[in-house]
Short mmCIF file of C-alpha atoms and ligand atoms in Angstrom, two decimals:
data_model
loop_
_atom_site.label_atom_id
_atom_site.label_comp_id
_atom_site.label_asym_id
_atom_site.label_seq_id
_atom_site.Cartn_x
_atom_site.Cartn_y
_atom_site.Cartn_z
CA UNK K 81 -14.30 -5.33 -21.04
CA UNK K 82 -12.05 -3.46 -20.09
CA UNK K 83 -9.52 -5.44 -18.14
CA UNK K 84 -5.81 -4.60 -16.64
CA UNK K 85 -2.77 -5.47 -18.80
CA UNK K 86 -0.57 -7.99 -17.69
CA UNK K 87 3.57 -8.18 -16.94
CA UNK K 88 5.84 -10.65 -16.85
CA UNK K 89 8.73 -10.15 -14.27
CA UNK K 90 10.73 -13.03 -15.87
CA UNK K 91 11.01 -11.38 -19.49
CA UNK K 92 12.92 -8.19 -17.26
CA UNK K 93 15.12 -10.57 -15.20
CA UNK K 94 16.41 -12.37 -18.41
CA UNK K 95 19.64 -12.01 -20.20
CA UNK K 96 17.37 -11.09 -23.13
CA UNK K 97 17.91 -6.91 -23.80
CA UNK K 98 15.04 -7.22 -25.70
CA UNK K 99 13.43 -8.82 -23.38
CA UNK K 100 14.07 -6.48 -20.87
CA UNK K 101 13.44 -3.07 -23.29
CA UNK K 102 9.89 -4.97 -24.33
CA UNK K 103 9.53 -4.93 -20.79
CA UNK K 104 10.18 -1.78 -19.63
CA UNK K 105 8.47 -0.94 -22.50
CA UNK K 106 4.79 -2.17 -21.01
CA UNK K 107 5.38 -0.84 -17.97
CA UNK K 108 5.59 1.89 -19.09
CA UNK K 109 2.06 2.06 -21.13
CA UNK K 110 0.12 0.69 -18.21
CA UNK K 111 1.44 2.95 -16.39
CA UNK K 112 0.86 6.21 -17.93
CA UNK K 113 -2.79 4.84 -18.09
CA UNK K 114 -3.63 2.81 -15.77
CA UNK K 115 -1.78 2.99 -12.82
CA UNK K 116 -2.08 -0.70 -12.62
CA UNK K 117 -1.14 -3.54 -13.89
CA UNK K 118 -0.95 -7.23 -13.62
CA UNK K 119 2.85 -9.32 -12.10
CA UNK K 120 2.92 -12.23 -13.34
CA UNK K 121 6.25 -12.96 -11.15
CA UNK K 122 7.91 -16.84 -10.86
CA UNK K 123 10.85 -15.81 -8.84
CA UNK K 124 10.38 -13.59 -5.43
CA UNK K 125 7.41 -14.91 -4.48
CA UNK K 126 6.97 -19.13 -4.81
CA UNK K 127 3.39 -20.24 -4.16
CA UNK K 128 4.28 -22.33 -1.17
CA UNK K 129 4.96 -18.67 0.10
CA UNK K 130 1.58 -16.85 -0.87
CA UNK K 131 -0.63 -20.08 0.16
CA UNK K 132 1.46 -20.09 3.39
CA UNK K 133 0.61 -16.36 4.00
CA UNK K 134 -3.20 -16.71 3.16
CA UNK K 135 -3.91 -20.25 5.32
CA UNK K 136 -2.20 -17.67 7.71
CA UNK K 137 -4.18 -14.94 6.92
CA UNK K 138 -7.08 -17.50 7.64
CA UNK K 139 -6.60 -19.03 10.49
CA UNK K 140 -5.97 -14.94 12.58
CA UNK K 141 -9.28 -14.02 11.81
CA UNK K 142 -11.34 -17.25 12.80
CA UNK K 143 -9.72 -16.81 16.35
CA UNK K 144 -11.94 -15.09 18.51
CA UNK K 145 -12.41 -11.12 18.70
CA UNK K 146 -10.86 -10.93 22.56
CA UNK K 147 -7.88 -13.20 21.12
CA UNK K 148 -7.87 -10.22 17.98
CA UNK K 149 -7.62 -7.55 20.93
CA UNK K 150 -4.54 -7.99 22.70
CA UNK K 151 -2.38 -6.88 19.38
CA UNK K 152 -4.75 -3.68 18.67
CA UNK K 153 -3.13 -1.67 16.39
CA UNK K 154 -3.91 1.23 19.37
CA UNK K 155 -1.23 -0.21 21.59
CA UNK K 156 1.33 0.55 19.02
CA UNK K 157 2.72 4.35 18.45
CA UNK K 158 4.29 2.37 15.00
CA UNK K 159 0.66 2.33 13.89
CA UNK K 160 0.81 -1.69 13.64
CA UNK K 161 -2.00 -4.36 15.09
CA UNK K 162 -5.08 -5.38 13.82
CA UNK K 163 -7.83 -3.01 13.76
CA UNK K 164 -11.22 -4.81 14.32
CA UNK K 165 -14.32 -3.72 11.44
CA UNK K 166 -14.75 -0.55 10.78
CA UNK K 167 -11.98 1.13 12.51
CA UNK K 168 -9.80 1.83 9.98
CA UNK K 169 -11.48 5.44 7.26
CA UNK K 170 -10.98 5.46 4.38
CA UNK K 171 -12.00 9.44 3.92
CA UNK K 172 -13.57 10.22 6.71
CA UNK K 173 -16.27 6.71 6.68
CA UNK K 174 -15.58 3.74 8.16
CA UNK K 175 -13.95 0.75 5.68
CA UNK K 176 -16.05 -2.83 6.25
CA UNK K 177 -13.20 -4.54 6.89
CA UNK K 178 -10.87 -5.56 9.57
CA UNK K 179 -6.43 -6.32 9.35
CA UNK K 180 -3.14 -6.21 10.72
CA UNK K 181 -0.73 -4.03 9.96
CA UNK K 182 2.94 -5.01 9.51
CA UNK K 183 6.45 -3.76 8.67
CA UNK K 184 9.34 -4.44 8.17
CA UNK K 185 11.26 -4.15 11.83
CA UNK K 186 13.90 -2.11 12.03
CA UNK K 187 14.81 -0.37 16.13
CA UNK K 188 12.50 2.07 17.53
CA UNK K 189 13.54 5.81 17.35
CA UNK K 190 14.04 7.41 20.87
CA UNK K 191 11.45 10.36 20.51
CA UNK K 192 11.62 12.96 21.61
CA UNK K 193 9.25 17.00 21.37
CA UNK K 194 11.68 18.20 18.18
CA UNK K 195 11.38 14.80 16.47
CA UNK K 196 9.99 15.06 13.35
CA UNK K 197 6.25 12.18 14.16
CA UNK K 198 7.13 10.02 11.84
CA UNK K 199 10.25 7.89 12.59
CA UNK K 200 8.10 6.92 15.44
CA UNK K 201 7.07 4.98 12.22
CA UNK K 202 9.89 3.09 12.48
CA UNK K 203 9.56 -0.12 15.50
CA UNK K 204 8.06 -3.75 16.53
CA UNK K 205 4.96 -5.48 14.99
CA UNK K 206 2.61 -6.80 16.99
CA UNK K 207 2.64 -11.19 16.03
CA UNK K 208 -0.66 -13.35 17.00
CA UNK K 209 0.56 -16.04 18.84
CA UNK K 210 0.00 -18.41 15.98
CA UNK K 211 2.55 -20.98 15.08
CA UNK K 212 5.37 -19.61 11.84
CA UNK K 213 2.78 -16.42 11.71
CA UNK K 214 5.68 -14.42 12.48
CA UNK K 215 8.53 -16.20 10.07
CA UNK K 216 5.79 -16.41 7.20
CA UNK K 217 4.47 -12.96 6.77
CA UNK K 218 7.81 -11.52 7.63
CA UNK K 219 9.18 -13.82 4.96
CA UNK K 220 7.00 -12.44 2.99
CA UNK K 221 7.21 -9.06 3.39
CA UNK K 222 11.01 -9.53 1.89
CA UNK K 223 10.15 -11.23 -0.37
CA UNK K 224 8.16 -8.19 -1.26
CA UNK K 225 10.53 -5.71 -0.85
CA UNK K 226 12.79 -7.41 -3.67
CA UNK K 227 9.90 -7.50 -6.37
CA UNK K 228 9.89 -3.51 -6.02
CA UNK K 229 13.38 -2.94 -6.82
CA UNK K 230 13.57 -4.98 -9.37
CA UNK K 231 9.83 -3.70 -10.17
CA UNK K 232 11.74 0.14 -9.38
CA UNK K 233 14.67 -0.79 -11.43
CA UNK K 234 12.23 -1.11 -14.94
CA UNK K 235 11.00 1.96 -13.65
CA UNK K 236 13.57 4.34 -13.86
CA UNK K 237 14.71 3.10 -17.16
CA UNK K 238 10.46 3.65 -18.45
CA UNK K 239 11.31 7.02 -17.12
CA UNK K 240 14.68 7.34 -18.75
CA UNK K 241 16.97 7.26 -15.88
CA UNK K 242 19.98 5.42 -14.24
CA UNK K 243 18.43 1.77 -13.29
CA UNK K 244 20.19 1.85 -11.25
CA UNK K 245 18.84 5.53 -9.27
CA UNK K 246 15.71 4.21 -7.18
CA UNK K 247 19.13 2.43 -5.14
CA UNK K 248 18.49 5.54 -2.83
CA UNK K 249 14.93 3.73 -1.31
CA UNK K 250 16.99 0.47 -0.15
CA UNK K 251 18.21 2.32 2.74
CA UNK K 252 16.01 0.55 6.20
CA UNK K 253 12.72 0.98 3.79
CA UNK K 254 9.43 1.48 5.03
CA UNK K 255 7.89 -1.28 3.33
CA UNK K 256 4.42 -1.69 5.49
CA UNK K 257 1.58 -4.65 4.23
CA UNK K 258 -1.34 -5.48 5.58
CA UNK K 259 -3.50 -8.04 5.70
CA UNK K 260 -7.26 -8.29 5.74
CA UNK K 261 -10.26 -9.82 5.08
CA UNK K 262 -13.47 -7.88 3.46
CA UNK K 263 -16.96 -10.40 4.81
CA UNK K 264 -19.29 -10.30 1.92
CA UNK K 265 -22.04 -8.05 1.99
CA UNK K 266 -25.26 -9.02 4.35
CA UNK K 267 -23.29 -11.23 6.73
CA UNK K 268 -25.77 -10.86 10.04
CA UNK K 269 -23.30 -9.44 11.82
CA UNK K 270 -20.67 -7.72 9.52
CA UNK K 271 -22.70 -5.15 7.98
CA UNK K 272 -22.06 -2.62 5.68
CA UNK K 273 -20.72 0.36 7.09
CA UNK K 274 -21.81 4.04 5.54
CA UNK K 275 -20.77 3.22 2.38
CA UNK K 276 -21.35 -0.07 2.00
CA UNK K 277 -17.60 -0.84 0.76
CA UNK K 278 -14.30 -3.36 1.61
CA UNK K 279 -12.19 0.42 1.67
CA UNK K 280 -14.11 3.33 0.78
CA UNK K 281 -12.39 4.98 -3.09
CA UNK K 282 -8.62 6.67 -2.05
CA UNK K 283 -5.07 6.76 -3.30
CA UNK K 284 -4.10 7.96 0.00
CA UNK K 285 -3.89 5.07 1.86
CA UNK K 286 -1.82 4.14 -1.09
CA UNK K 287 1.15 6.86 0.07
CA UNK K 288 4.38 5.59 -1.11
CA UNK K 289 5.79 4.04 -3.85
CA UNK K 290 4.52 0.94 -5.64
CA UNK K 291 1.29 -1.57 -4.26
CA UNK K 292 2.51 -5.32 -4.55
CA UNK K 293 -1.07 -7.20 -3.99
CA UNK K 294 -2.30 -11.17 -3.38
CA UNK K 295 -6.27 -11.52 -3.63
CA UNK K 296 -7.72 -15.32 -3.00
CA UNK K 297 -10.19 -15.57 -6.51
CA UNK K 298 -13.49 -14.21 -5.11
CA UNK K 299 -12.32 -11.01 -6.43
CA UNK K 300 -13.41 -7.30 -5.07
CA UNK K 301 -11.14 -4.70 -6.29
CA UNK K 302 -11.54 -1.91 -8.65
CA UNK K 303 -9.34 0.61 -10.00
CA UNK K 304 -11.21 4.12 -11.75
CA UNK K 305 -10.23 4.20 -15.10
CA UNK K 306 -9.78 8.03 -16.80
CA UNK K 307 -13.50 8.36 -17.60
CA UNK K 308 -14.41 7.40 -14.48
CA UNK K 309 -15.64 4.28 -14.55
CA UNK K 310 -14.04 1.02 -12.62
CA UNK K 311 -12.68 -1.50 -14.04
CA UNK K 312 -12.41 -4.72 -12.32
CA UNK K 313 -9.32 -6.25 -11.00
CA UNK K 314 -10.59 -9.88 -11.16
CA UNK K 315 -8.04 -11.60 -9.62
CA UNK K 316 -5.78 -13.89 -11.87
CA UNK K 317 -3.75 -17.44 -10.65
CA UNK K 318 -0.72 -16.71 -10.21
CA UNK K 319 -0.42 -13.22 -10.49
CA UNK K 320 -0.08 -10.03 -7.95
CA UNK K 321 -2.13 -7.22 -8.87
CA UNK K 322 0.74 -3.53 -8.56
CA UNK K 323 0.01 0.27 -8.85
CA UNK K 324 1.75 3.16 -8.31
CA UNK K 325 1.57 5.33 -5.35
CA UNK K 326 1.11 8.65 -5.22
CA UNK K 327 4.85 9.81 -4.23
CA UNK K 328 5.94 9.51 -7.89
CA UNK K 329 2.96 11.57 -8.99
CA UNK K 330 5.24 14.21 -6.72
CA UNK K 331 8.25 12.54 -8.38
CA UNK K 332 7.83 12.46 -12.24
CA UNK K 333 4.84 16.34 -12.50
CA UNK K 334 1.97 13.78 -12.39
CA UNK K 335 3.86 11.60 -15.35
CA UNK K 336 2.92 8.92 -13.82
CA UNK K 337 -0.26 8.89 -11.39
CA UNK K 338 -1.36 6.93 -8.47
CA UNK K 339 -5.02 5.86 -9.26
CA UNK K 340 -7.90 5.88 -7.03
CA UNK K 341 -9.03 2.31 -6.34
CA UNK K 342 -12.24 0.56 -4.05
CA UNK K 343 -12.84 -3.20 -3.02
CA UNK K 344 -16.42 -3.75 -2.97
CA UNK K 345 -18.25 -6.09 -0.13
CA UNK K 346 -19.24 -9.26 -3.01
CA UNK K 347 -22.20 -11.47 -2.71
CA UNK K 348 -21.07 -14.73 -2.80
CA UNK K 349 -21.58 -15.40 0.61
CA UNK K 350 -17.72 -16.05 1.03
CA UNK K 351 -14.27 -14.70 2.74
CA UNK K 352 -11.93 -11.59 0.76
CA UNK K 353 -8.04 -11.97 1.98
CA UNK K 354 -6.16 -9.66 -0.29
CA UNK K 355 -2.63 -8.49 0.97
CA UNK K 356 -0.94 -5.35 -0.13
CA UNK K 357 2.56 -4.84 0.49
CA UNK K 358 3.02 -1.34 0.65
CA UNK K 359 7.14 -0.52 -0.74
CA UNK K 360 8.13 2.74 0.37
CA UNK K 361 11.65 4.26 1.16
CA UNK K 362 13.13 4.95 4.12
CA UNK K 363 10.97 7.60 5.91
CA UNK K 364 13.70 10.40 6.69
CA UNK K 365 14.20 10.14 2.05
CA UNK K 366 14.26 13.66 0.95
CA UNK K 367 11.51 13.25 -2.19
CA UNK K 368 13.44 14.43 -5.95
CA UNK K 369 11.61 16.35 -8.22
CA UNK K 370 12.20 14.39 -11.33
CA UNK K 371 13.35 15.98 -14.88
CA UNK K 372 11.76 14.84 -17.25
CA UNK K 373 11.71 14.33 -20.99
CA UNK K 374 9.02 16.12 -22.82
CA UNK K 375 8.16 13.62 -25.21
CA UNK K 376 6.76 11.52 -21.39
CA UNK K 377 5.23 15.06 -19.80
CA UNK K 378 2.94 15.29 -23.44
CA UNK K 379 0.93 10.98 -22.09
CA UNK K 380 0.42 13.04 -19.15
CA UNK K 381 -3.02 11.72 -18.12
CA UNK K 382 -5.33 14.08 -18.63
CA UNK K 383 -9.64 15.43 -17.68
CA UNK K 384 -9.24 12.35 -15.02
CA UNK K 385 -12.46 12.11 -14.23
CA UNK K 386 -11.67 10.48 -10.35
CA UNK K 387 -13.87 9.72 -6.85
CA UNK K 388 -10.75 11.37 -4.82
CA UNK K 389 -10.48 15.19 -5.20
CA UNK K 390 -6.73 16.81 -5.73
CA UNK K 391 -6.90 18.72 -2.13
CA UNK K 392 -6.97 15.65 -0.42
CA UNK K 393 -3.34 14.93 -2.04
CA UNK K 394 -1.10 13.67 0.21
CA UNK K 395 2.58 14.70 -1.26
CA UNK K 396 5.14 16.48 1.22
CA UNK K 397 9.49 16.65 0.23
CA UNK K 398 9.38 14.48 3.02
CA UNK K 399 8.40 11.22 1.84
CA UNK K 400 7.79 10.63 5.86
CA UNK K 401 5.49 13.17 6.23
CA UNK K 402 3.16 12.13 3.95
CA UNK K 403 2.95 8.26 5.08
CA UNK K 404 2.13 9.79 9.21
CA UNK K 405 -0.78 11.97 7.71
CA UNK K 406 -1.38 9.14 5.52
CA UNK K 407 -1.79 6.86 8.23
CA UNK K 408 -3.12 9.36 11.39
CA UNK K 409 -5.98 9.56 8.76
CA UNK K 410 -6.97 6.13 8.51
CA UNK K 411 -6.31 5.74 12.01
CA UNK K 412 -7.05 9.21 14.28
CA UNK K 413 -7.81 7.27 17.23
CA UNK K 414 -4.40 5.65 16.54
CA UNK K 415 -2.56 8.47 16.57
CA UNK K 416 -4.81 10.48 18.78
CA UNK K 417 -3.02 8.28 21.41
CA UNK K 418 1.14 8.69 20.80
CA UNK K 419 1.04 11.68 19.24
CA UNK K 420 -1.07 14.92 18.94
CA UNK K 421 -1.21 18.27 16.76
CA UNK K 422 -0.05 21.64 17.04
CA UNK K 423 0.13 23.99 14.38
CA UNK K 424 -0.43 21.59 11.80
CA UNK K 425 2.46 19.57 13.69
CA UNK K 426 2.44 16.27 14.81
CA UNK K 427 5.06 15.52 17.86
CA UNK K 428 4.91 12.84 20.09
CA UNK K 429 2.89 12.92 23.36
CA UNK K 430 4.88 13.85 26.35
CA UNK K 431 1.58 12.47 28.52
CA UNK K 432 -0.06 9.21 26.96
CA UNK K 433 -3.47 10.89 25.12
O1 AKG X 97 -7.93 -5.52 -1.17
C1 AKG X 97 -7.16 -4.80 -1.77
O2 AKG X 97 -7.78 -5.18 -2.82
C2 AKG X 97 -6.89 -3.22 -2.00
C3 AKG X 97 -6.90 -2.78 -0.05
C4 AKG X 97 -6.32 -1.15 -0.90
O3 AKG X 97 -6.73 -0.61 -2.17
C5 AKG X 97 -5.74 -0.07 0.64
O4 AKG X 97 -5.64 -1.59 1.59
O5 AKG X 97 -4.78 0.48 -0.10
FE1 FE2 X 98 -4.84 1.45 -2.11
#
């Protein structure tokens, strides 16, 4: 059975030039072939922080629904907060998961009619009344942002760019995360929704640079291989799962592509908890189209069989445009409450819907 490659971040961070080069080469091949890999990290995200994040997530999902709804996403023009089972859609179908969305907190912009809607993504989070919750997930997002910085140095080298090329993405990055619960199939309350999946086949939810995912031991994430078959991203203790976001498709002229993935609701009878962190640049970033060496262009994935059609792709020249459109498709009620779409352009509403 095919499984995704495992990379060890310690090799890249070591003093050995050989180890670093090996990591960069392995990363390049993993990204070209799968767009996904496992990452062993023992520096940025301690096992204690991982455990604490999973424990706090479970504590939140155990709350009564009225408590959870106090922080629901519809309250937030920044698309942050709780979404109950079935509230999020993928490709216009309801997902069978509940979740809270967070982002690194930066000051909200003063929005006027002429401000691009994506600046409205900046702002505060909504936190539940659980001791240590805010501190845990704030630290967690910072730690993943540091992993992304290290990985982007390796990605730059793998594209034969200066190692620090992507440091231009480090100013007020639009890092976002989800705290997710997938119910098992057949649960009395949580019946599977239309497509019968935890989250349907997609890549446009991963519209930025990299996604860094911690999952518990239940499993359910699947990655679509170029021949259209599904590879299980089975949980491996001590490993995160990394995937390349859509922004890289534009930057690399589709040399590094975002791979379609989905989550099955499992039959083990157990909930699955996952914590995907979406590592992105500042919302106002102009996305560069890079010069890619010929030998890499020649290795672009060909004849890809995919459950996601190309017209769904979000690859705008300004990163924030892709992010806003991705979020407004996943959360149409939130978008329509706070923003209006005028001839294809979203603008903040002057009056609440
Ligand atoms: O929960 C997972 O394993 C993956 C979630 C995911 O792909 C997403 O939210 O974009
Ligand atoms: Fe995803």
